[in-house]
XYZ file of C-alpha atoms in Angstrom:
303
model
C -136.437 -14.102 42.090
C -137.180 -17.652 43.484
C -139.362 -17.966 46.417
C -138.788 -21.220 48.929
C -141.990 -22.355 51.166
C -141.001 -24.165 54.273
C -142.092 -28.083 54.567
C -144.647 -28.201 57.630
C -143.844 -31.495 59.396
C -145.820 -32.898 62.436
C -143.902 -35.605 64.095
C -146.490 -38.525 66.196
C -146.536 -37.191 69.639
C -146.886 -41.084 70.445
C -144.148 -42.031 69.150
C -142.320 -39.608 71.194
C -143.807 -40.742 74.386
C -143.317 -44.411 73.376
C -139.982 -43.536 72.756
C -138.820 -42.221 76.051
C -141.096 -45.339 77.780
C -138.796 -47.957 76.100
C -135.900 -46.005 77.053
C -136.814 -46.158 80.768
C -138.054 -49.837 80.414
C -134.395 -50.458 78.604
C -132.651 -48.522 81.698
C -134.701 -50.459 84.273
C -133.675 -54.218 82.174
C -130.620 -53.662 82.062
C -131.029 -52.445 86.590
C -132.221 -55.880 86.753
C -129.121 -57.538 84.998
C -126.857 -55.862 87.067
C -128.448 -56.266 90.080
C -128.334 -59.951 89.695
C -124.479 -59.845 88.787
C -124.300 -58.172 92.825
C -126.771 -61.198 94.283
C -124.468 -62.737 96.141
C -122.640 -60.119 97.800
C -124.136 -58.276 100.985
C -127.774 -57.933 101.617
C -128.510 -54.162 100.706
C -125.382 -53.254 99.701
C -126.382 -51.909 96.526
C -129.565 -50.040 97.913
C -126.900 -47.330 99.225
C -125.828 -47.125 95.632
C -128.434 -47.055 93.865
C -128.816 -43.170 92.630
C -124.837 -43.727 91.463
C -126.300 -47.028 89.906
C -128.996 -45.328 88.089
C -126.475 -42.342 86.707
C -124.543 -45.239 85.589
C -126.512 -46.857 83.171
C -127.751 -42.941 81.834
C -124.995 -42.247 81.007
C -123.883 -45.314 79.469
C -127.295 -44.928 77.028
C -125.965 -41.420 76.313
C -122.406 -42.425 75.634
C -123.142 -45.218 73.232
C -126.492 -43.372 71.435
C -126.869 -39.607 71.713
C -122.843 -38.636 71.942
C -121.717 -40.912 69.055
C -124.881 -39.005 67.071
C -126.871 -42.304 67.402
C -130.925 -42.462 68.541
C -131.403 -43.719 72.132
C -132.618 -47.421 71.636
C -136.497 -46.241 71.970
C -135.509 -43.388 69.395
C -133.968 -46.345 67.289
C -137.667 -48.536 67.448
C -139.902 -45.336 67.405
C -137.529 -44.079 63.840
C -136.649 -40.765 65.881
C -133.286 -38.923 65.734
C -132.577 -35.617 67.150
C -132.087 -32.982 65.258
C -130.598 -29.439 65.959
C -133.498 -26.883 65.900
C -130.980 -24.301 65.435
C -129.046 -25.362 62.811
C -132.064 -26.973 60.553
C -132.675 -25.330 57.298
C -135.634 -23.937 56.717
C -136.324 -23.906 52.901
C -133.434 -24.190 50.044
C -132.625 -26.761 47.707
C -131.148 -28.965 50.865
C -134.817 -29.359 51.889
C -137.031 -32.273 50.370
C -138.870 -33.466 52.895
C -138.205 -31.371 55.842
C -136.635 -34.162 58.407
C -133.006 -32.629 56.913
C -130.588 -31.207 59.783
C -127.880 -31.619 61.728
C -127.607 -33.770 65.073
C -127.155 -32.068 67.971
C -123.760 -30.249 68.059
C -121.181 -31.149 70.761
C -122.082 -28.503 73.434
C -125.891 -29.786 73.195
C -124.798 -33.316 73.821
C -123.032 -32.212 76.752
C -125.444 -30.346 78.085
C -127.889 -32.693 77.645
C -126.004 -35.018 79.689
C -125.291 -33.076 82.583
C -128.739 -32.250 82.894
C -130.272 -35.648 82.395
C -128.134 -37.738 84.093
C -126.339 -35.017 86.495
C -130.026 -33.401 87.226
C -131.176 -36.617 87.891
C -128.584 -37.972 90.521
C -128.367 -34.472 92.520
C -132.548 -34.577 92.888
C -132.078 -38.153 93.886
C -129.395 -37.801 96.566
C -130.668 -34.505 98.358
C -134.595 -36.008 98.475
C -132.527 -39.116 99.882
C -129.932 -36.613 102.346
C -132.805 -34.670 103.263
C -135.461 -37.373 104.388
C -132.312 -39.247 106.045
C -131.558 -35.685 107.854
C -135.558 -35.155 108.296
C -135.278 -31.512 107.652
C -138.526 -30.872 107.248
C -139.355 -31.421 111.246
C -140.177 -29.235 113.597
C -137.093 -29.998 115.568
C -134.855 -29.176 113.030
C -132.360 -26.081 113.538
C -134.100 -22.964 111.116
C -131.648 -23.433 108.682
C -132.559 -26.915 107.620
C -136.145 -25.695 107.718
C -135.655 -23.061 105.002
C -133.683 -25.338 102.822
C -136.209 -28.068 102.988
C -138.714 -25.332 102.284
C -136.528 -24.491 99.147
C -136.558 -27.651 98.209
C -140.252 -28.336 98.283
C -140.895 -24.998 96.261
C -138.117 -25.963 93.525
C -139.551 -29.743 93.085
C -143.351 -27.728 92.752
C -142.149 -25.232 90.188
C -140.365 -27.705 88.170
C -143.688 -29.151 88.044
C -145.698 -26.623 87.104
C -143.002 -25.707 84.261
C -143.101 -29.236 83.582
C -146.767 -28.870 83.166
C -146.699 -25.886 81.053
C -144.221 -27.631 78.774
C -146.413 -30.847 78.113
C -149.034 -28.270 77.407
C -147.352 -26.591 74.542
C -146.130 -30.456 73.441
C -149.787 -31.243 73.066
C -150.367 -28.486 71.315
C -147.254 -28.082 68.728
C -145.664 -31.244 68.911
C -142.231 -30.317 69.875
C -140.095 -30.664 73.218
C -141.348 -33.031 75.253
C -139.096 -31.879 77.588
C -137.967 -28.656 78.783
C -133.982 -29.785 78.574
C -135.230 -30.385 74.809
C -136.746 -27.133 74.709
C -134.259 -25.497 76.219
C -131.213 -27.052 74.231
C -133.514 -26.910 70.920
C -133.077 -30.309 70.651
C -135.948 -31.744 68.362
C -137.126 -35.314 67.725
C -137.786 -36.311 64.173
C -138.201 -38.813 61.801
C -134.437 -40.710 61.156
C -136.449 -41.770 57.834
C -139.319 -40.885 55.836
C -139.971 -43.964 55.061
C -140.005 -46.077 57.787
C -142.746 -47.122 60.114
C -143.136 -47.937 63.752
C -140.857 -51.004 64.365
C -143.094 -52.153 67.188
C -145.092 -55.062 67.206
C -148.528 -55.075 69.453
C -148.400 -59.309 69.423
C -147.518 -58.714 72.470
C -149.845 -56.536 73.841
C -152.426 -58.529 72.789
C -151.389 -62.164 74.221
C -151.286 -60.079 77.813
C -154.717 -58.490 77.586
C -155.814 -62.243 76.743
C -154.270 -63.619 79.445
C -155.236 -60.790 81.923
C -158.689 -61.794 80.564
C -158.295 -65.262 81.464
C -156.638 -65.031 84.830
C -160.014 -63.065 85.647
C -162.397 -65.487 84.530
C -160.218 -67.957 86.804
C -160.293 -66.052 89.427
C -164.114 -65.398 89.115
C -164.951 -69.603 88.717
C -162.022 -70.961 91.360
C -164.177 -70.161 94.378
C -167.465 -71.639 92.809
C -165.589 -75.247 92.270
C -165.576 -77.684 94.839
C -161.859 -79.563 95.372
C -163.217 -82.651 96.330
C -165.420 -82.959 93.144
C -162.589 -82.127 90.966
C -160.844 -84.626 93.055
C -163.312 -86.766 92.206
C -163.775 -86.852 88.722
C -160.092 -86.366 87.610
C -159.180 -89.788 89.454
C -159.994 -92.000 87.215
C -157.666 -90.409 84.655
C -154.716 -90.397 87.195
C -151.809 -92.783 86.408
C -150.936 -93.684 89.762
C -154.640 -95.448 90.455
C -153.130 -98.451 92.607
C -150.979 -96.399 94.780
C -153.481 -93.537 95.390
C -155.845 -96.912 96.581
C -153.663 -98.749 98.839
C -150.785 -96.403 100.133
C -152.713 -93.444 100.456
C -156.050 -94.635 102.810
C -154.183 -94.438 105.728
C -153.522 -90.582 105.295
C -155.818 -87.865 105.171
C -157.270 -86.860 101.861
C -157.214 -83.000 102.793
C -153.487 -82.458 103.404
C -152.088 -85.825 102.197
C -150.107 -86.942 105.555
C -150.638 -89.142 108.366
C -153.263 -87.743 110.822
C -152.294 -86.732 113.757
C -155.528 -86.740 115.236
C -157.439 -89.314 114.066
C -161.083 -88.833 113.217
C -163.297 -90.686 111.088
C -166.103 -89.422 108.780
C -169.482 -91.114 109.541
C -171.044 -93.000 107.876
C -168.562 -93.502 105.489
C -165.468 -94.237 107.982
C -162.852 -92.504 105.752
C -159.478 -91.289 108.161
C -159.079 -87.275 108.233
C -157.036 -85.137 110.462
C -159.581 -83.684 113.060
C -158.482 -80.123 112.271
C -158.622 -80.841 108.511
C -162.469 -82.375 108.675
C -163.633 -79.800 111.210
C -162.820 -76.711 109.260
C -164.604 -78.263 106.304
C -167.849 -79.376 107.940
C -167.655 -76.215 110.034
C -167.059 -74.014 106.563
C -169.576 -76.447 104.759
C -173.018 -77.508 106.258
C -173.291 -80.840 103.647
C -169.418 -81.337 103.168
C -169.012 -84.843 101.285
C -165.922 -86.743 101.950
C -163.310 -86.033 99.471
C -162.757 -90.254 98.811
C -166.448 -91.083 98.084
C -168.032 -88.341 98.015
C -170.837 -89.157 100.235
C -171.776 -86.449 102.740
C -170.496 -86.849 105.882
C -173.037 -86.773 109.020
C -171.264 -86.517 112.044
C -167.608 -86.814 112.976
C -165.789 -89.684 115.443
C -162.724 -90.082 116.764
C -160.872 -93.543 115.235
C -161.277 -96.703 118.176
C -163.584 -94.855 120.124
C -167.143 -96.533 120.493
């Protein structure tokens, strides 16, 4: 008599979690593009909508991924497929490398739907009915009272079962979820053979950049403007007009002054609010035309 040993698999608990990330970063991209379609019409008209807008796009993921027995587009990058727990073989000639099984039968996709997407709107629309209804204050009739208290003690043990579940997840590896753990729904690998189709180029070019937008923000506030000013004119291409046309206006906010003060001893024009704040920010402020510190401050055609 021939004995069959079942294939252990273990299936990245990563990839799982990157999986359903890109799916909600998918839902929320394609939010954005339909939003934009709506930009012209009425200022928060969609905002009403939005838990019927969100539903919408679910279930458009579902219809054109897990009901047509097709991975979600982060199952699709992640090489994940579901797989029915239920009806997966265990050992047998059928078995070679243990990712062989069925998708998820018709009453599982169903299911899966009406509790994703349906679970999803209802939990949206009664926190939304209930915080527009304020049932949880003390003025409210008893009724609306207890059911706000029902619904605070549902959202809490859906957490803690939600809890318990990414507990056993850690542990085991399977059902990230407890609709997938309910409906025996598994995620594995669509192919032995294929890797991660993700690319961390990305990743990379923004931690470099978050780098560098630190370091700028660290050395802006040590620079001086007028210095900069200063030593980038002679490598601007617009050296006769900056000369002539611009002496008459103030070199701080580049318009006519208003007000006009000069800078002594140097006689350069500035707005007085413009060269006030600076010598009153800066004890040795230099004029930002010749860079030669400025004294004392004079209104222009007085003596």
């Amino acid at each position: 008599m021939m004995s069959w040993t079942m294939i252990p698999i273990s299936i990245s608990r990563v990839n799982q979690f990157d999986a359903a990330r890109l799916d909600v970063e998918m839902s929320a991209m394609l939010k954005e593009q339909l939003v934009k379609v709506f930009s012209l019409m009425k200022p928060g008209l969609l905002f009403q909508y939005e838990p019927e807008l969100d539903a919408f796009l679910e279930f458009l993921i579902w219809r054109f991924s897990i009901w047509v027995d097709k991975p979600t587009p982060g199952n699709a990058l992640m090489n994940l497929r579901y797989r029915d727990e239920r009806a997966a073989p265990i050992a047998g000639k059928e078995v070679r490398t243990g990712l062989e099984g069925p998708g998820l039968s018709v009453s599982q996709k169903i299911l899966y739907c009406i509790s994703t997407v349906g679970g999803q709107y209802l939990l949206s629309r009664l926190q939304s009915f209930s915080a527009f209804r304020r049932w949880g204050d003390s003025e409210q009739r008893p009724l609306a009272r207890r059911a706000w208290g029902l619904v605070q003690h549902a959202e809490g043990l859906y957490r803690a079962v939600s809890f318990f579940n990414l507990l056993l997840f850690l542990y085991g590896g399977r059902y990230k979820t407890i609709v997938e753990r309910i409906l025996k729904a598994r995620l594995v690998y669509g192919s032995p053979n294929m890797n991660r189709a993700v690319s961390f180029e990305y990743m990379n070019r923004q931690l470099v950049w978050n780098e560098f937008s630190e370091m700028l923000l660290l050395l802006l506030p040590l620079l001086n403007s007028s210095s900069v000013k200063k030593f980038l004119l002679p490598f601007s291409k617009d050296k006769s007009a900056s000369s002539s046309g611009d002496e008459a206006n103030c070199p701080i906010c580049i318009s006519s002054p208003s007000i006009p003060f000069v800078a002594l001893p140097c006689q350069h024009r500035y707005c007085y609010y413009c060269i006030r704040t600076r010598c009153a920010v800066t004890s040795s402020y230099r004029c930002a035309r010749c860079n030669e510190a400025v004294v004392a401050i004079q209104r222009q055609g007085s003596s």
